[in-house]
């Protein structure tokens, strides 16, 4: 493995000595409690920023501001004005994209090279939603009493949206919540993840610069159990759009019961990636490896259960392990780094715990399987890209979401058998199929129970194409028209005409 070390990072201009504040009603304010918390750079373990610790009181202030904004100047924005606003915001984010990617690299370790690749998912998404702002429409519906009644639907903004986002893609997650809210005329209170607050706060500044009216976008930093829980339970929030773990998703469902608020939940997974012996292995090897190693495996749809057809099992898993060993692991801010650190010491414990568990369960490590501590890596939370062979379906490393760069490679013998085993999980987010046989690809695409099936690719995404889960991976879709619909209410109007 090549290890990138000693990469010096200058102080980012956004990181002043002053603690970062909350953004409520167009103002930068301290948390009501006056408390702050410290964040760390996971590549170096160094203290990074002091962040305001918002709690229920701040959530209340932000929700009130968002509610007021719904009947303020924002209500008068015409669709083309919301479109222009989104395009201005997209331009600003485009201009500052490298800076935002640099903030994510510092905050949660995402390699800056990978961050830059995300432009379409961030800027493209905003431009897509700008287009949607002028494409919203209800329907005229033919009823059975045409001479007497005329009936049609109106689409109206659902209202105040509570957006709760995770740390593994803070820039993308923030934009995927703010974009559809602005397109539809909603207002947002966004709760950033405590591990990665910087890019959401910088986005709040850019919203201000783009001319988003006060109260339309509010950003609160703070802990999940306090600020997040208060937002999920708030009786004046109309919808919660959540991305995170299924355990927190379950808490959010319970918390939402008070006012039966609408929910969309993008949760975790244990996605199957299935390689048939007839696949183009030169493409499948890097594809299957990066389906898990990208972002150090901290991706909800990572293809962590790697099913490989028996005749190629040994060769293929060895090649994936060799690919993993050649990846450059290092400081997220180093432009040559391919694999950054895990986000935190807690996440490091969790992932190394699963690596030890895999060995105890009898899996055979082909590569990695441990923390990396050579040179500067010792200061950060690095683990080696790992491939476990001889994994069986019942092992915990084949069942539980690890959220680290760990592949559990499992052999299979035929298509029906692998389909049934691939589906034997409570989750259903992503899935991959590698084959040259078009018929097989179609049959697999229909039989896998997951929100996305990627054939001869993994993690392909586009603003116009929906993404989301089956089963315990959640409900609702991000991307595409359905995403926009989830921020709208349908009102039916009946007019008596006789
Ligand atoms: P992860 O395990 O990836 O950190 P979480 O689901 O714990 O995922 O966190 C995702 C987001 O949910 C974060 O913003 C976190 O602060 C928030 N969160 C955590 N617990 C709760 C909760 N009980 N209610 C609402 N939000 C929460």
Coordinates of C-alpha atoms and ligand atoms in Angstrom, one line a residue:
X1 CA 0.0 0.0 0.0
X2 CA 1.2 3.5 -0.8
X3 CA 0.9 5.8 2.1
X4 CA 0.7 9.5 1.7
X5 CA 2.3 11.2 4.7
X6 CA 3.4 14.6 5.9
X7 CA 0.9 16.7 4.0
X8 CA 0.9 20.1 5.5
X9 CA -2.5 21.9 5.6
X10 CA -2.6 25.7 5.9
X11 CA -5.4 27.2 8.0
X12 CA -8.6 27.4 6.0
X13 CA -10.0 31.0 5.7
X14 CA -13.4 29.8 7.0
X15 CA -11.7 28.6 10.2
X16 CA -11.4 31.7 12.3
X17 CA -10.5 31.6 16.0
X18 CA -14.1 32.5 16.7
X19 CA -16.5 29.7 17.4
X20 CA -18.9 28.9 14.6
X21 CA -22.4 30.2 15.3
X22 CA -25.9 29.0 14.4
X23 CA -27.7 30.5 11.4
X24 CA -31.3 31.5 12.4
X25 CA -33.6 33.9 10.7
X26 CA -30.8 35.3 8.5
X27 CA -28.6 36.0 11.6
X28 CA -25.5 34.4 13.0
X29 CA -26.2 33.8 16.6
X30 CA -24.7 32.0 19.6
X31 CA -26.5 28.9 21.0
X32 CA -29.0 29.8 23.7
X33 CA -27.0 27.7 26.2
X34 CA -23.9 29.6 25.3
X35 CA -22.1 26.2 25.0
X36 CA -19.7 25.1 22.2
X37 CA -18.1 21.9 21.3
X38 CA -14.8 21.0 19.7
X39 CA -14.4 19.2 16.4
X40 CA -11.2 17.4 15.2
X41 CA -9.5 16.8 11.9
X42 CA -9.6 13.0 11.6
X43 CA -6.5 12.9 9.4
X44 CA -4.3 14.4 12.1
X45 CA -6.3 14.2 15.3
X46 CA -5.8 18.0 15.7
X47 CA -8.4 20.3 17.1
X48 CA -10.2 21.9 14.2
X49 CA -13.1 24.2 15.1
X50 CA -15.3 25.3 18.0
X51 CA -18.9 24.9 17.1
X52 CA -22.0 26.3 18.8
X53 CA -24.0 23.6 20.6
X54 CA -27.5 24.2 19.6
X55 CA -30.3 22.4 21.5
X56 CA -34.1 22.4 21.7
X57 CA -34.3 26.1 22.5
X58 CA -32.4 27.0 19.3
X59 CA -34.4 24.5 17.3
X60 CA -37.6 26.2 18.6
X61 CA -36.2 29.6 17.5
X62 CA -35.3 28.3 14.1
X63 CA -38.6 26.6 13.5
X64 CA -40.5 29.8 14.5
X65 CA -38.3 31.7 12.0
X66 CA -39.0 29.1 9.3
X67 CA -42.7 29.3 10.0
X68 CA -42.8 33.1 9.8
X69 CA -40.8 33.0 6.6
X70 CA -43.4 30.8 5.0
X71 CA -45.9 33.7 5.1
X72 CA -43.3 36.5 4.5
X73 CA -41.7 37.7 1.2
X74 CA -40.8 34.1 0.4
X75 CA -44.5 33.2 -0.1
X76 CA -44.6 35.8 -2.9
X77 CA -41.6 34.4 -4.8
X78 CA -42.8 33.2 -8.2
X79 CA -41.6 29.9 -9.5
X80 CA -39.1 31.7 -11.9
X81 CA -37.8 33.7 -9.0
X82 CA -37.2 30.6 -6.9
X83 CA -35.5 29.2 -10.0
X84 CA -33.2 32.2 -10.3
X85 CA -32.4 32.0 -6.7
X86 CA -31.4 28.4 -7.0
X87 CA -29.3 29.1 -10.0
X88 CA -27.5 31.9 -8.2
X89 CA -26.9 29.6 -5.3
X90 CA -25.7 26.9 -7.7
X91 CA -23.2 29.4 -9.3
X92 CA -21.9 30.4 -5.9
X93 CA -21.4 26.8 -4.8
X94 CA -19.7 26.1 -8.1
X95 CA -17.4 29.0 -7.6
X96 CA -16.6 27.9 -4.1
X97 CA -16.7 24.2 -4.8
X98 CA -13.0 23.5 -4.1
X99 CA -13.2 25.4 -0.9
X100 CA -16.3 23.4 0.2
X101 CA -14.6 20.1 -0.7
X102 CA -11.5 21.3 1.3
X103 CA -13.8 21.9 4.3
X104 CA -15.2 18.4 4.1
X105 CA -11.7 17.0 3.8
X106 CA -10.7 18.8 7.0
X107 CA -13.8 18.0 8.9
X108 CA -14.5 14.4 8.1
X109 CA -11.5 13.3 6.0
X110 CA -13.1 12.8 2.6
X111 CA -10.3 12.8 0.1
X112 CA -10.3 16.2 -1.6
X113 CA -9.9 14.4 -5.0
X114 CA -13.1 12.5 -4.4
X115 CA -14.9 15.7 -3.2
X116 CA -14.1 17.4 -6.4
X117 CA -15.7 14.5 -8.4
X118 CA -18.9 15.3 -6.6
X119 CA -19.7 18.5 -8.5
X120 CA -22.5 17.0 -10.5
X121 CA -24.1 15.6 -7.4
X122 CA -24.0 19.0 -5.7
X123 CA -24.0 21.8 -8.3
X124 CA -25.8 19.7 -10.9
X125 CA -28.4 18.8 -8.3
X126 CA -29.1 22.5 -7.5
X127 CA -29.5 23.3 -11.2
X128 CA -31.8 20.3 -11.7
X129 CA -34.0 21.6 -8.8
X130 CA -33.9 25.1 -10.3
X131 CA -35.5 23.6 -13.4
X132 CA -38.1 21.8 -11.2
X133 CA -39.2 25.0 -9.6
X134 CA -40.9 26.1 -12.8
X135 CA -42.1 22.6 -13.7
X136 CA -44.4 22.0 -10.7
X137 CA -48.0 21.3 -11.7
X138 CA -51.2 19.8 -10.5
X139 CA -53.7 17.9 -12.7
X140 CA -57.1 18.4 -14.1
X141 CA -58.9 15.2 -13.3
X142 CA -62.0 14.0 -15.3
X143 CA -64.6 13.0 -12.8
X144 CA -67.8 11.1 -13.5
X145 CA -70.1 14.2 -13.2
X146 CA -68.5 16.4 -15.8
X147 CA -71.5 18.7 -16.3
X148 CA -71.7 19.4 -12.6
X149 CA -68.2 19.4 -11.2
X150 CA -64.8 20.4 -12.3
X151 CA -62.0 18.9 -10.2
X152 CA -58.3 19.6 -10.2
X153 CA -55.2 19.4 -7.9
X154 CA -52.9 22.1 -6.7
X155 CA -49.4 21.4 -5.5
X156 CA -48.4 23.4 -2.4
X157 CA -45.2 23.5 -0.4
X158 CA -45.5 21.1 2.6
X159 CA -44.3 23.9 4.9
X160 CA -41.4 23.8 7.4
X161 CA -39.0 21.0 6.7
X162 CA -36.6 19.6 9.3
X163 CA -33.5 18.3 7.6
X164 CA -31.3 16.0 9.6
X165 CA -28.1 15.1 7.8
X166 CA -25.1 12.7 8.5
X167 CA -21.4 13.4 8.5
X168 CA -20.4 11.1 5.7
X169 CA -21.2 13.5 2.9
X170 CA -22.1 16.8 4.5
X171 CA -21.9 19.0 1.5
X172 CA -24.0 16.7 -0.7
X173 CA -26.5 15.9 2.0
X174 CA -27.1 19.6 2.9
X175 CA -27.7 20.5 -0.8
X176 CA -30.0 17.5 -1.4
X177 CA -32.3 18.8 1.4
X178 CA -32.0 22.5 0.7
X179 CA -32.4 22.2 -3.1
X180 CA -35.9 20.6 -3.2
X181 CA -37.1 22.8 -0.3
X182 CA -36.2 26.0 -2.2
X183 CA -37.6 24.6 -5.5
X184 CA -41.0 23.9 -3.9
X185 CA -41.3 27.1 -1.7
X186 CA -40.7 25.3 1.6
X187 CA -38.5 26.6 4.4
X188 CA -35.8 24.5 6.1
X189 CA -34.2 24.0 9.5
X190 CA -31.1 21.9 8.8
X191 CA -29.4 20.1 11.6
X192 CA -25.8 19.3 10.7
X193 CA -24.1 16.2 12.0
X194 CA -21.9 17.0 15.0
X195 CA -18.9 15.5 13.3
X196 CA -19.1 17.6 10.2
X197 CA -20.6 21.1 10.5
X198 CA -18.3 23.3 8.4
X199 CA -19.6 22.9 4.9
X200 CA -23.3 23.2 6.0
X201 CA -22.4 26.4 7.8
X202 CA -20.5 27.7 4.8
X203 CA -23.6 26.8 2.6
X204 CA -25.7 29.0 4.9
X205 CA -23.3 31.9 4.2
X206 CA -23.7 31.3 0.5
X207 CA -27.5 31.1 0.8
X208 CA -27.3 34.5 2.4
X209 CA -25.1 35.8 -0.4
X210 CA -27.4 34.3 -3.1
X211 CA -30.3 36.3 -1.6
X212 CA -32.3 33.6 0.3
X213 CA -34.7 35.5 2.5
X214 CA -34.2 35.4 6.3
X215 CA -35.7 32.3 7.9
X216 CA -36.0 30.3 4.7
X217 CA -32.8 28.4 5.4
X218 CA -31.6 27.9 9.0
X219 CA -28.7 25.8 10.0
X220 CA -28.3 24.5 13.5
X221 CA -25.3 22.6 14.8
X222 CA -25.5 20.4 17.9
X223 CA -26.0 16.9 19.1
X224 CA -28.4 14.4 17.7
X225 CA -30.0 13.4 21.1
X226 CA -30.8 17.1 21.8
X227 CA -31.0 19.3 18.7
X228 CA -31.9 16.4 16.3
X229 CA -34.4 14.9 18.6
X230 CA -36.1 18.3 19.2
X231 CA -36.4 18.9 15.5
X232 CA -37.9 15.4 14.9
X233 CA -40.4 15.9 17.7
X234 CA -41.3 19.6 17.0
X235 CA -45.0 20.0 16.5
X236 CA -44.6 22.9 14.1
X237 CA -42.4 21.0 11.7
X238 CA -44.4 19.6 8.7
X239 CA -41.8 17.1 7.4
X240 CA -38.5 15.6 8.4
X241 CA -36.1 14.6 5.7
X242 CA -33.5 12.4 7.4
X243 CA -30.4 10.7 6.2
X244 CA -28.5 8.5 8.7
X245 CA -28.6 5.2 10.5
X246 CA -31.7 3.0 10.7
X247 CA -31.5 3.1 14.5
X248 CA -31.8 6.9 14.5
X249 CA -34.5 6.5 11.7
X250 CA -36.6 4.4 14.1
X251 CA -36.3 7.1 16.8
X252 CA -37.3 9.7 14.3
X253 CA -40.4 7.8 13.4
X254 CA -41.4 7.6 17.0
X255 CA -40.6 11.3 17.6
X256 CA -42.6 12.3 14.6
X257 CA -45.8 10.8 15.9
X258 CA -46.9 13.9 17.9
X259 CA -48.1 15.7 14.8
X260 CA -47.9 12.9 12.3
X261 CA -45.3 14.8 10.3
X262 CA -44.3 13.4 7.0
X263 CA -41.0 11.6 6.8
X264 CA -38.5 10.6 4.2
X265 CA -35.8 8.3 5.5
X266 CA -32.6 7.5 3.7
X267 CA -31.0 4.9 6.0
X268 CA -28.2 2.3 6.0
X269 CA -27.6 -0.9 4.1
X270 CA -25.7 -4.1 3.7
X271 CA -25.8 -4.0 -0.1
X272 CA -24.9 -7.1 -2.2
X273 CA -22.5 -6.7 -5.1
X274 CA -22.7 -9.8 -7.3
X275 CA -20.0 -10.8 -9.7
X276 CA -20.7 -13.6 -12.3
X277 CA -18.0 -15.6 -13.9
X278 CA -18.8 -14.1 -17.3
X279 CA -18.2 -10.5 -16.1
X280 CA -15.5 -8.2 -17.6
X281 CA -13.2 -8.8 -14.6
X282 CA -10.9 -5.9 -15.5
X283 CA -13.8 -3.6 -14.9
X284 CA -15.4 -5.6 -12.1
X285 CA -12.3 -5.7 -9.9
X286 CA -11.9 -1.9 -9.5
X287 CA -15.7 -1.5 -9.5
X288 CA -16.2 -3.9 -6.7
X289 CA -13.3 -2.6 -4.7
X290 CA -14.3 1.1 -4.9
X291 CA -18.0 0.1 -4.2
X292 CA -16.7 -0.4 -0.7
X293 CA -13.4 1.5 -0.3
X294 CA -14.6 4.8 -1.6
X295 CA -15.0 7.3 1.3
X296 CA -13.4 4.6 3.4
X297 CA -16.5 2.6 3.3
X298 CA -18.5 5.3 5.0
X299 CA -21.3 5.2 2.4
X300 CA -24.8 3.9 3.1
X301 CA -25.1 2.0 -0.2
X302 CA -21.5 0.5 -0.2
X303 CA -21.5 -2.9 -1.8
X304 CA -20.1 -4.7 1.2
X305 CA -21.4 -8.2 0.6
X306 CA -19.4 -9.2 -2.4
X307 CA -20.9 -12.4 -3.9
X308 CA -18.5 -14.0 -6.3
X309 CA -19.4 -17.0 -8.6
X310 CA -17.4 -20.0 -7.5
X311 CA -15.2 -20.6 -10.5
X312 CA -13.6 -17.1 -10.3
X313 CA -13.9 -16.7 -6.5
X314 CA -10.3 -17.2 -5.5
X315 CA -8.8 -15.2 -8.4
X316 CA -11.3 -12.4 -8.2
X317 CA -11.1 -11.8 -4.4
X318 CA -7.3 -11.9 -4.6
X319 CA -7.4 -9.3 -7.3
X320 CA -9.7 -7.0 -5.3
X321 CA -7.4 -7.4 -2.3
X322 CA -4.4 -6.5 -4.5
X323 CA -6.3 -3.4 -5.8
X324 CA -7.0 -2.4 -2.2
X325 CA -3.4 -2.7 -1.2
X326 CA -2.3 -0.3 -4.0
X327 CA -4.6 2.5 -2.9
X328 CA -3.0 5.6 -1.4
X329 CA -4.3 6.0 2.1
X330 CA -3.6 9.4 3.6
X331 CA -4.6 12.8 4.8
X332 CA -7.9 13.8 3.2
X333 CA -6.5 17.2 2.3
X334 CA -3.7 15.7 0.2
X335 CA -4.8 15.8 -3.4
X336 CA -3.0 12.5 -4.1
X337 CA -4.9 10.6 -1.4
X338 CA -7.4 8.0 -2.6
X339 CA -8.6 6.7 0.8
X340 CA -8.9 9.1 3.8
X341 CA -9.3 8.3 7.5
X342 CA -12.4 7.2 9.3
X343 CA -14.4 10.1 10.7
X344 CA -13.6 9.7 14.4
X345 CA -12.0 7.7 17.1
X346 CA -15.3 6.1 17.9
X347 CA -15.7 5.0 14.3
X348 CA -12.1 3.7 14.3
X349 CA -13.0 1.5 17.4
X350 CA -16.1 0.3 15.7
X351 CA -14.4 -0.7 12.4
X352 CA -11.3 -2.3 14.0
X353 CA -13.8 -4.1 16.3
X354 CA -15.5 -5.6 13.2
X355 CA -12.1 -6.5 11.7
X356 CA -11.2 -8.4 14.9
X357 CA -14.7 -10.0 14.9
X358 CA -14.2 -11.2 11.3
X359 CA -11.1 -13.1 12.2
X360 CA -12.8 -14.6 15.3
X361 CA -15.7 -15.7 13.1
X362 CA -13.3 -17.6 10.9
X363 CA -13.1 -15.3 7.9
X364 CA -9.8 -15.2 6.0
X365 CA -8.2 -11.7 5.7
X366 CA -6.7 -11.3 2.2
X367 CA -5.7 -7.7 2.8
X368 CA -5.8 -5.1 5.5
X369 CA -7.7 -6.0 8.6
X370 CA -6.0 -3.5 10.9
X371 CA -5.4 0.1 11.8
X372 CA -2.6 1.9 10.0
X373 CA -0.1 3.6 12.2
X374 CA 3.0 4.2 10.0
X375 CA 4.4 7.7 10.2
X376 CA 1.9 10.5 10.4
X377 CA -1.0 8.0 9.9
X378 CA -0.6 7.2 13.6
X379 CA -2.2 10.6 14.5
X380 CA -5.3 10.0 12.5
X381 CA -8.0 7.4 12.3
X382 CA -6.8 5.2 9.4
X383 CA -7.5 1.6 8.6
X384 CA -6.3 -0.5 5.6
X385 CA -8.8 -1.4 2.8
X386 CA -9.8 -4.9 3.9
X387 CA -11.0 -8.0 2.1
X388 CA -12.2 -10.9 4.1
X389 CA -12.6 -14.2 2.1
X390 CA -14.5 -17.3 3.2
X391 CA -17.3 -15.3 4.7
X392 CA -20.5 -17.1 5.3
X393 CA -24.0 -15.6 5.3
X394 CA -24.5 -16.0 9.0
X395 CA -21.4 -14.2 10.1
X396 CA -22.0 -10.8 11.7
X397 CA -19.5 -9.2 9.2
X398 CA -22.0 -10.4 6.5
X399 CA -25.0 -9.1 8.3
X400 CA -24.2 -5.8 10.0
X401 CA -23.4 -2.5 8.6
X402 CA -19.7 -1.8 9.4
X403 CA -19.4 1.6 7.7
X404 CA -15.7 1.1 7.0
X405 CA -13.6 -0.2 4.1
X406 CA -14.3 -3.9 4.7
X407 CA -15.4 -6.3 2.0
X408 CA -17.0 -9.6 3.1
X409 CA -16.5 -11.9 0.1
X410 CA -18.9 -14.8 -0.2
X411 CA -18.9 -17.5 -2.9
X412 CA -22.0 -18.6 -4.8
X413 CA -22.9 -21.2 -7.4
X414 CA -26.0 -20.1 -9.3
X415 CA -28.3 -17.2 -10.0
X416 CA -31.4 -18.2 -8.1
X417 CA -29.4 -19.2 -5.1
X418 CA -27.4 -15.9 -5.0
X419 CA -30.6 -13.8 -5.5
X420 CA -32.2 -15.4 -2.6
X421 CA -29.1 -14.9 -0.4
X422 CA -28.6 -11.4 -1.6
X423 CA -32.1 -10.6 -0.6
X424 CA -31.8 -12.2 2.8
X425 CA -31.1 -9.0 4.7
X426 CA -33.4 -6.5 6.4
X427 CA -31.9 -3.8 4.2
X428 CA -32.4 -2.9 0.6
X429 CA -30.5 0.2 -0.5
X430 CA -28.0 -0.5 -3.3
X431 CA -26.9 -3.6 -5.2
X432 CA -24.5 -4.4 -8.0
X433 CA -24.5 -7.0 -10.7
X434 CA -21.5 -7.7 -12.9
X435 CA -22.1 -9.8 -16.0
X436 CA -21.8 -9.7 -19.8
X437 CA -25.1 -11.5 -20.2
X438 CA -27.9 -9.0 -20.9
X439 CA -30.7 -11.4 -20.1
X440 CA -29.1 -12.2 -16.8
X441 CA -28.6 -8.5 -16.0
X442 CA -32.3 -7.9 -16.6
X443 CA -33.5 -10.8 -14.6
X444 CA -31.3 -9.9 -11.7
X445 CA -32.4 -6.2 -11.9
X446 CA -36.0 -7.4 -11.4
X447 CA -35.4 -9.9 -8.6
X448 CA -33.1 -7.9 -6.3
X449 CA -35.1 -6.1 -3.6
X450 CA -33.2 -2.9 -3.4
X451 CA -33.8 0.8 -4.3
X452 CA -30.9 0.8 -6.8
X453 CA -29.5 -2.0 -9.0
X454 CA -26.2 -1.0 -10.7
X455 CA -25.2 -3.3 -13.6
X456 CA -21.6 -3.2 -14.5
X457 CA -21.1 -0.1 -12.4
X458 CA -21.6 0.9 -8.8
X459 CA -22.8 4.2 -7.2
X460 CA -23.8 5.8 -10.5
X461 CA -25.9 8.8 -9.6
X462 CA -27.6 11.7 -11.4
X463 CA -29.8 14.6 -10.2
X464 CA -32.7 13.3 -12.4
X465 CA -32.5 9.7 -11.2
X466 CA -34.1 8.7 -7.9
X467 CA -32.2 7.1 -5.1
X468 CA -33.5 5.5 -1.9
X469 CA -34.3 2.4 -0.1
X470 CA -36.5 -0.7 0.2
X471 CA -37.2 -2.4 3.5
X472 CA -35.2 -1.1 6.5
X473 CA -33.1 1.1 4.3
X474 CA -36.0 3.6 4.5
X475 CA -38.6 5.3 2.3
X476 CA -38.8 8.3 0.1
X477 CA -36.5 9.1 -2.8
X478 CA -33.8 11.7 -3.3
X479 CA -33.1 12.8 -6.9
X480 CA -35.6 13.0 -9.7
X481 CA -39.2 14.2 -9.7
X482 CA -40.3 12.1 -6.8
X483 CA -37.9 13.9 -4.5
X484 CA -39.7 17.2 -5.3
X485 CA -43.1 15.6 -4.8
X486 CA -42.1 14.7 -1.3
X487 CA -41.9 18.4 -0.4
X488 CA -45.4 19.1 -1.7
X489 CA -48.9 18.7 -0.5
X490 CA -51.6 17.8 -3.0
X491 CA -54.8 19.9 -2.6
X492 CA -57.9 18.8 -4.5
X493 CA -60.3 21.5 -5.6
X494 CA -63.9 20.8 -6.6
X495 CA -65.9 23.5 -8.4
X496 CA -69.6 23.0 -8.9
X497 CA -70.4 24.2 -12.4
X498 CA -74.1 23.5 -13.0
Ligands
LIG1 P1 -24.3 7.9 12.2 O1 -24.4 6.7 13.0 O2 -23.9 7.8 10.8 O3 -23.7 9.1 12.9 P2 -26.8 8.9 13.0 O4 -28.1 8.4 12.5 O5 -26.5 8.7 14.4 O6 -25.8 8.3 12.0 O7 -26.7 10.5 12.7 C1 -27.2 11.1 11.6 C2 -27.8 12.4 12.0 O8 -28.9 12.2 12.9 C3 -26.9 13.3 12.7 O9 -27.1 14.7 12.4 C4 -27.2 13.1 14.2 O10 -26.9 14.2 15.0 C5 -28.7 12.9 14.1 N1 -29.3 12.2 15.3 C6 -28.7 11.3 16.1 N2 -29.6 10.9 17.0 C7 -30.7 11.5 16.8 C8 -32.0 11.5 17.4 N3 -32.3 10.7 18.4 N4 -33.0 12.3 16.8 C9 -32.8 13.0 15.8 N5 -31.6 13.1 15.2 C10 -30.5 12.4 15.6

